[in-house]
Amino acid sequence: MEKTIEYLRKKITIQPELGLILGSGLGGLAEEITDPLYIPYEEIPNFPVSTVEGHVGRLVIGKLAGVPVLTMQGRFHYYEGYDMKTVTFPIRVMQSLGIKKLLVTNAAGGINLDYTAGAIMVITDHINLTGTNPLIGKNMEGYGPRFPDMTYSYTPKYVALAQKKAQELNIEVKTGVYVGLTGPSYETPAEIKFLRIIGGDAVGMSTVPEVIVARHGGMDVLGISCITNMAAGISGEALNHEEVMETANRVRGDFRSLVLAIIPDM
Ligand code: HPA
């Protein structure tokens, strides 16, 4: 971490206030960043490198809607074979750089039957079904407490802010609970039924580890999901990654407007 931070501190000339993680198909938002400094992951000492199609794999530092941001264009997933410490390493980097706010986005499958593909969901809570936790192991007291509270993990005032901005922009947003699984296989219809019964509204393969680490580090978090498809067994159609990318691309206009409206007030 020391090497990583030393390298980034030398390169970065602004103090980023907000960490932004752009999920599958949502990376285009990084093109909006003014005076961008691009740092490919492979150039950063000890930084992992991403492998998923649709994920570029670089940090973009600059201003978004006037706010100094450090953006991850492409994130790391447990299903890629990284351990949880590696998946969440970038969050520790943000924390070490003094960033106290995180906006995390993802593509997710809709479990809630009121949703349709293309919906935007503001995350109010999550269920960790990855079977593990990125904080397992010796606690690093410098980062946060052994047993961090998760009651207000998705900062309520950010949820309210996102809803207010959506209303002003006439963009419909849902609120709901995100269930995080490891993937990479999509869920079975029986699993989706189960996830609905336990209170899930959307399902995906990211976000939960990052949010746990961000909360451990005392960051305030806003999470926004793009419901790229209805989850397995709902429509009767098979799921595929192309559909996920297509829907994310279709929603990009609203997604962009919403994020740009939200971040100056976070
Ligand atoms: N399941 C899990 N992850 C996803 C989905 C899904 O249906 N859609 C996009 N990411």
Short mmCIF file of C-alpha atoms and ligand atoms in Angstrom, two decimals:
data_model
loop_
_atom_site.label_atom_id
_atom_site.label_comp_id
_atom_site.label_asym_id
_atom_site.label_seq_id
_atom_site.Cartn_x
_atom_site.Cartn_y
_atom_site.Cartn_z
CA MET A 1 0.00 0.00 0.00
CA GLU A 2 2.82 2.41 0.82
CA LYS A 3 4.33 1.91 -2.63
CA THR A 4 0.93 2.32 -4.30
CA ILE A 5 0.15 5.54 -2.46
CA GLU A 6 3.62 6.96 -3.02
CA TYR A 7 3.22 6.37 -6.75
CA LEU A 8 -0.28 7.85 -6.92
CA ARG A 9 0.58 10.86 -4.77
CA LYS A 10 3.35 11.74 -7.20
CA LYS A 11 1.00 11.57 -10.17
CA ILE A 12 -2.16 13.11 -8.74
CA THR A 13 -2.19 16.87 -8.44
CA ILE A 14 -5.71 17.33 -7.04
CA GLN A 15 -7.18 16.01 -3.81
CA PRO A 16 -10.02 13.68 -4.85
CA GLU A 17 -13.09 14.00 -2.65
CA LEU A 18 -15.19 11.26 -4.13
CA GLY A 19 -14.39 7.71 -5.14
CA LEU A 20 -16.41 6.47 -8.08
CA ILE A 21 -16.64 2.86 -9.22
CA LEU A 22 -18.18 2.32 -12.62
CA GLY A 23 -19.75 -1.08 -13.23
CA SER A 24 -20.27 -3.21 -16.34
CA GLY A 25 -21.36 -1.10 -19.29
CA LEU A 26 -21.35 2.09 -17.18
CA GLY A 27 -17.72 3.06 -17.67
CA GLY A 28 -18.64 5.70 -20.27
CA LEU A 29 -19.26 8.19 -17.51
CA ALA A 30 -15.49 8.51 -17.10
CA GLU A 31 -15.40 10.26 -20.50
CA GLU A 32 -17.16 13.20 -18.84
CA ILE A 33 -14.29 13.87 -16.48
CA THR A 34 -12.55 17.14 -17.23
CA ASP A 35 -8.75 17.46 -17.22
CA PRO A 36 -8.53 13.70 -16.86
CA LEU A 37 -5.45 11.94 -15.66
CA TYR A 38 -5.58 8.32 -16.83
CA ILE A 39 -3.60 5.74 -14.93
CA PRO A 40 -3.88 2.18 -16.29
CA TYR A 41 -4.04 -0.34 -13.46
CA GLU A 42 -0.97 -2.17 -14.75
CA GLU A 43 1.14 0.96 -14.18
CA ILE A 44 0.21 1.21 -10.52
CA PRO A 45 2.52 -0.70 -8.15
CA ASN A 46 0.68 -3.59 -6.47
CA PHE A 47 -2.60 -2.79 -8.17
CA PRO A 48 -4.53 -5.74 -9.63
CA VAL A 49 -5.47 -5.84 -13.33
CA SER A 50 -9.02 -6.47 -14.57
CA THR A 51 -10.02 -9.14 -17.06
CA VAL A 52 -13.75 -8.66 -17.84
CA GLU A 53 -15.04 -7.56 -21.20
CA GLY A 54 -16.56 -4.09 -20.92
CA HIS A 55 -14.14 -3.09 -18.17
CA VAL A 56 -11.34 -0.83 -19.32
CA GLY A 57 -9.09 -1.08 -16.29
CA ARG A 58 -7.77 2.32 -15.33
CA LEU A 59 -8.10 5.09 -12.80
CA VAL A 60 -9.41 8.37 -14.11
CA ILE A 61 -8.71 11.35 -11.90
CA GLY A 62 -10.18 14.76 -12.59
CA LYS A 63 -13.36 16.73 -12.07
CA LEU A 64 -16.83 15.38 -12.62
CA ALA A 65 -19.63 17.93 -12.35
CA GLY A 66 -17.04 20.16 -10.66
CA VAL A 67 -16.17 17.58 -8.01
CA PRO A 68 -12.63 16.18 -7.80
CA VAL A 69 -13.05 12.45 -8.29
CA LEU A 70 -10.97 9.33 -8.44
CA THR A 71 -12.76 6.93 -10.73
CA MET A 72 -12.27 3.23 -11.25
CA GLN A 73 -13.13 2.52 -14.83
CA GLY A 74 -13.37 -1.23 -14.38
CA ARG A 75 -13.37 -3.06 -11.06
CA PHE A 76 -12.19 -6.39 -9.70
CA HIS A 77 -14.49 -9.31 -9.08
CA TYR A 78 -14.09 -12.29 -6.80
CA TYR A 79 -15.09 -14.56 -9.71
CA GLU A 80 -12.01 -13.46 -11.62
CA GLY A 81 -9.99 -15.39 -9.08
CA TYR A 82 -8.78 -12.53 -6.92
CA ASP A 83 -9.09 -12.94 -3.19
CA MET A 84 -11.31 -10.53 -1.31
CA LYS A 85 -8.35 -8.44 -0.12
CA THR A 86 -7.37 -7.85 -3.74
CA VAL A 87 -10.95 -7.13 -4.84
CA THR A 88 -11.20 -4.41 -2.20
CA PHE A 89 -7.64 -3.09 -2.40
CA PRO A 90 -8.74 -0.05 -4.44
CA ILE A 91 -11.10 0.98 -1.64
CA ARG A 92 -8.16 0.97 0.77
CA VAL A 93 -6.25 3.05 -1.76
CA MET A 94 -9.11 5.57 -1.81
CA GLN A 95 -9.23 5.60 1.99
CA SER A 96 -5.46 6.06 2.19
CA LEU A 97 -5.72 9.00 -0.22
CA GLY A 98 -8.19 10.69 2.14
CA ILE A 99 -11.35 9.99 0.15
CA LYS A 100 -14.38 9.82 2.45
CA LYS A 101 -17.24 9.39 -0.02
CA LEU A 102 -17.91 6.53 -2.38
CA LEU A 103 -20.34 6.23 -5.26
CA VAL A 104 -20.50 2.65 -6.44
CA THR A 105 -22.43 1.51 -9.50
CA ASN A 106 -23.15 -1.89 -10.96
CA ALA A 107 -25.20 -3.89 -13.40
CA ALA A 108 -27.67 -6.14 -11.62
CA GLY A 109 -30.48 -8.58 -12.30
CA GLY A 110 -33.95 -7.58 -11.19
CA ILE A 111 -35.56 -9.84 -8.59
CA ASN A 112 -38.41 -7.53 -7.59
CA LEU A 113 -41.30 -8.19 -9.97
CA ASP A 114 -42.15 -4.47 -10.07
CA TYR A 115 -38.88 -3.86 -11.92
CA THR A 116 -38.20 -4.04 -15.65
CA ALA A 117 -34.91 -4.21 -17.55
CA GLY A 118 -33.48 -0.71 -17.79
CA ALA A 119 -34.67 0.38 -14.34
CA ILE A 120 -32.33 2.30 -12.07
CA MET A 121 -32.25 1.18 -8.44
CA VAL A 122 -30.79 3.16 -5.56
CA ILE A 123 -29.38 0.62 -3.11
CA THR A 124 -30.77 0.95 0.43
CA ASP A 125 -29.12 -2.16 1.89
CA HIS A 126 -27.40 -5.35 0.88
CA ILE A 127 -27.28 -9.05 1.68
CA ASN A 128 -23.84 -10.61 1.57
CA LEU A 129 -24.20 -14.07 0.06
CA THR A 130 -20.65 -14.34 -1.20
CA GLY A 131 -19.92 -16.81 1.57
CA THR A 132 -17.00 -14.77 2.79
CA ASN A 133 -16.07 -11.30 4.00
CA PRO A 134 -13.18 -9.07 2.93
CA LEU A 135 -12.46 -8.18 6.57
CA ILE A 136 -11.64 -11.76 7.58
CA GLY A 137 -8.13 -11.93 9.01
CA LYS A 138 -6.18 -9.77 11.40
CA ASN A 139 -7.93 -6.42 11.78
CA MET A 140 -5.93 -3.43 10.63
CA GLU A 141 -6.85 -0.97 13.38
CA GLY A 142 -5.47 1.87 11.29
CA TYR A 143 -8.23 1.25 8.75
CA GLY A 144 -11.18 0.64 11.05
CA PRO A 145 -12.69 -1.37 13.91
CA ARG A 146 -12.76 -5.17 14.28
CA PHE A 147 -16.57 -5.32 14.24
CA PRO A 148 -17.83 -2.49 12.03
CA ASP A 149 -21.49 -1.52 12.17
CA MET A 150 -23.41 -2.06 8.93
CA THR A 151 -26.74 -0.47 9.93
CA TYR A 152 -26.41 2.63 7.77
CA SER A 153 -24.13 1.23 5.10
CA TYR A 154 -25.91 3.01 2.28
CA THR A 155 -25.92 6.52 3.69
CA PRO A 156 -29.60 7.45 4.13
CA LYS A 157 -29.05 11.09 3.20
CA TYR A 158 -27.48 9.97 -0.09
CA VAL A 159 -30.45 7.72 -0.84
CA ALA A 160 -32.77 10.69 -0.24
CA LEU A 161 -30.54 12.92 -2.37
CA ALA A 162 -30.60 10.45 -5.26
CA GLN A 163 -34.38 10.21 -5.07
CA LYS A 164 -34.76 13.99 -5.00
CA LYS A 165 -32.48 14.49 -8.01
CA ALA A 166 -34.25 11.71 -9.91
CA GLN A 167 -37.58 13.38 -9.28
CA GLU A 168 -36.25 16.76 -10.44
CA LEU A 169 -34.93 15.16 -13.61
CA ASN A 170 -38.10 13.17 -14.14
CA ILE A 171 -36.13 9.92 -14.05
CA GLU A 172 -37.85 7.01 -12.38
CA VAL A 173 -35.74 5.30 -9.73
CA LYS A 174 -36.51 2.34 -7.51
CA THR A 175 -34.99 1.73 -4.12
CA GLY A 176 -34.08 -1.73 -2.96
CA VAL A 177 -31.85 -4.37 -1.45
CA TYR A 178 -28.90 -5.65 -3.46
CA VAL A 179 -27.88 -9.26 -3.00
CA GLY A 180 -24.22 -9.94 -3.68
CA LEU A 181 -23.17 -13.40 -4.88
CA THR A 182 -19.84 -14.52 -6.26
CA GLY A 183 -20.94 -15.56 -9.74
CA PRO A 184 -19.72 -16.10 -12.39
CA SER A 185 -22.65 -18.36 -13.25
CA TYR A 186 -25.92 -16.50 -13.21
CA GLU A 187 -28.44 -17.67 -10.63
CA THR A 188 -30.91 -20.48 -11.15
CA PRO A 189 -34.64 -19.69 -11.11
CA ALA A 190 -34.88 -21.48 -7.73
CA GLU A 191 -32.13 -19.27 -6.34
CA ILE A 192 -33.92 -16.17 -7.57
CA LYS A 193 -37.12 -17.32 -5.82
CA PHE A 194 -35.07 -17.79 -2.66
CA LEU A 195 -33.45 -14.36 -2.99
CA ARG A 196 -36.88 -12.76 -3.36
CA ILE A 197 -38.15 -14.54 -0.25
CA ILE A 198 -35.19 -13.34 1.84
CA GLY A 199 -35.80 -9.73 0.81
CA GLY A 200 -33.63 -9.14 -2.25
CA ASP A 201 -34.68 -6.74 -4.99
CA ALA A 202 -31.65 -7.05 -7.25
CA VAL A 203 -28.74 -9.45 -7.60
CA GLY A 204 -25.19 -9.02 -8.76
CA MET A 205 -21.59 -10.15 -8.48
CA SER A 206 -19.88 -7.06 -7.11
CA THR A 207 -20.32 -4.10 -4.74
CA VAL A 208 -20.87 -5.96 -1.45
CA PRO A 209 -17.16 -6.54 -0.69
CA GLU A 210 -16.29 -2.96 -1.64
CA VAL A 211 -19.05 -1.49 0.49
CA ILE A 212 -18.06 -3.60 3.51
CA VAL A 213 -14.50 -2.31 3.26
CA ALA A 214 -15.62 1.26 2.62
CA ARG A 215 -17.84 1.17 5.70
CA HIS A 216 -15.06 -0.37 7.75
CA GLY A 217 -12.97 2.60 6.68
CA GLY A 218 -15.71 5.05 7.67
CA MET A 219 -16.63 6.14 4.15
CA ASP A 220 -20.14 7.31 3.27
CA VAL A 221 -21.58 5.24 0.45
CA LEU A 222 -24.11 5.69 -2.32
CA GLY A 223 -24.87 2.64 -4.47
CA ILE A 224 -26.75 2.69 -7.75
CA SER A 225 -27.68 -0.40 -9.75
CA CYS A 226 -28.65 -0.52 -13.36
CA ILE A 227 -31.17 -3.35 -13.68
CA THR A 228 -29.85 -4.72 -16.95
CA ASN A 229 -32.12 -7.77 -17.06
CA MET A 230 -34.80 -9.45 -15.06
CA ALA A 231 -33.20 -12.28 -13.09
CA ALA A 232 -33.30 -15.95 -14.05
CA GLY A 233 -36.67 -17.62 -14.48
CA ILE A 234 -38.71 -14.41 -14.56
CA SER A 235 -39.09 -13.85 -18.29
CA GLY A 236 -38.42 -17.42 -19.33
CA GLU A 237 -35.51 -16.24 -21.49
CA ALA A 238 -31.93 -17.33 -20.92
CA LEU A 239 -29.54 -14.69 -19.57
CA ASN A 240 -26.39 -13.48 -21.25
CA HIS A 241 -23.67 -10.88 -20.78
CA GLU A 242 -24.49 -9.21 -24.11
CA GLU A 243 -27.95 -8.30 -22.86
CA VAL A 244 -26.40 -6.87 -19.69
CA MET A 245 -24.08 -4.65 -21.74
CA GLU A 246 -26.83 -3.63 -24.18
CA THR A 247 -29.22 -2.53 -21.46
CA ALA A 248 -26.52 -0.64 -19.57
CA ASN A 249 -25.75 1.15 -22.81
CA ARG A 250 -29.43 1.97 -23.40
CA VAL A 251 -29.79 3.53 -19.94
CA ARG A 252 -26.56 5.48 -20.07
CA GLY A 253 -28.24 8.86 -20.75
CA ASP A 254 -30.44 8.80 -17.67
CA PHE A 255 -27.68 7.24 -15.64
CA ARG A 256 -25.28 9.98 -16.61
CA SER A 257 -27.76 12.80 -15.90
CA LEU A 258 -28.61 11.34 -12.53
CA VAL A 259 -25.02 10.82 -11.38
CA LEU A 260 -23.93 14.27 -12.58
CA ALA A 261 -26.81 15.84 -10.67
CA ILE A 262 -26.12 13.90 -7.48
CA ILE A 263 -22.40 14.18 -6.95
CA PRO A 264 -22.05 17.94 -6.38
CA ASP A 265 -24.44 17.58 -3.43
CA MET A 266 -22.90 14.49 -1.87
N1 HPA B 1 -27.41 -11.90 -11.94
C1 HPA B 1 -26.23 -11.60 -11.40
N2 HPA B 1 -25.47 -10.59 -11.78
C2 HPA B 1 -25.94 -9.81 -12.78
C3 HPA B 1 -27.18 -10.06 -13.40
C4 HPA B 1 -27.94 -11.16 -12.95
O1 HPA B 1 -29.06 -11.46 -13.45
N3 HPA B 1 -27.34 -9.10 -14.34
C5 HPA B 1 -26.25 -8.30 -14.28
N4 HPA B 1 -25.40 -8.72 -13.33
#
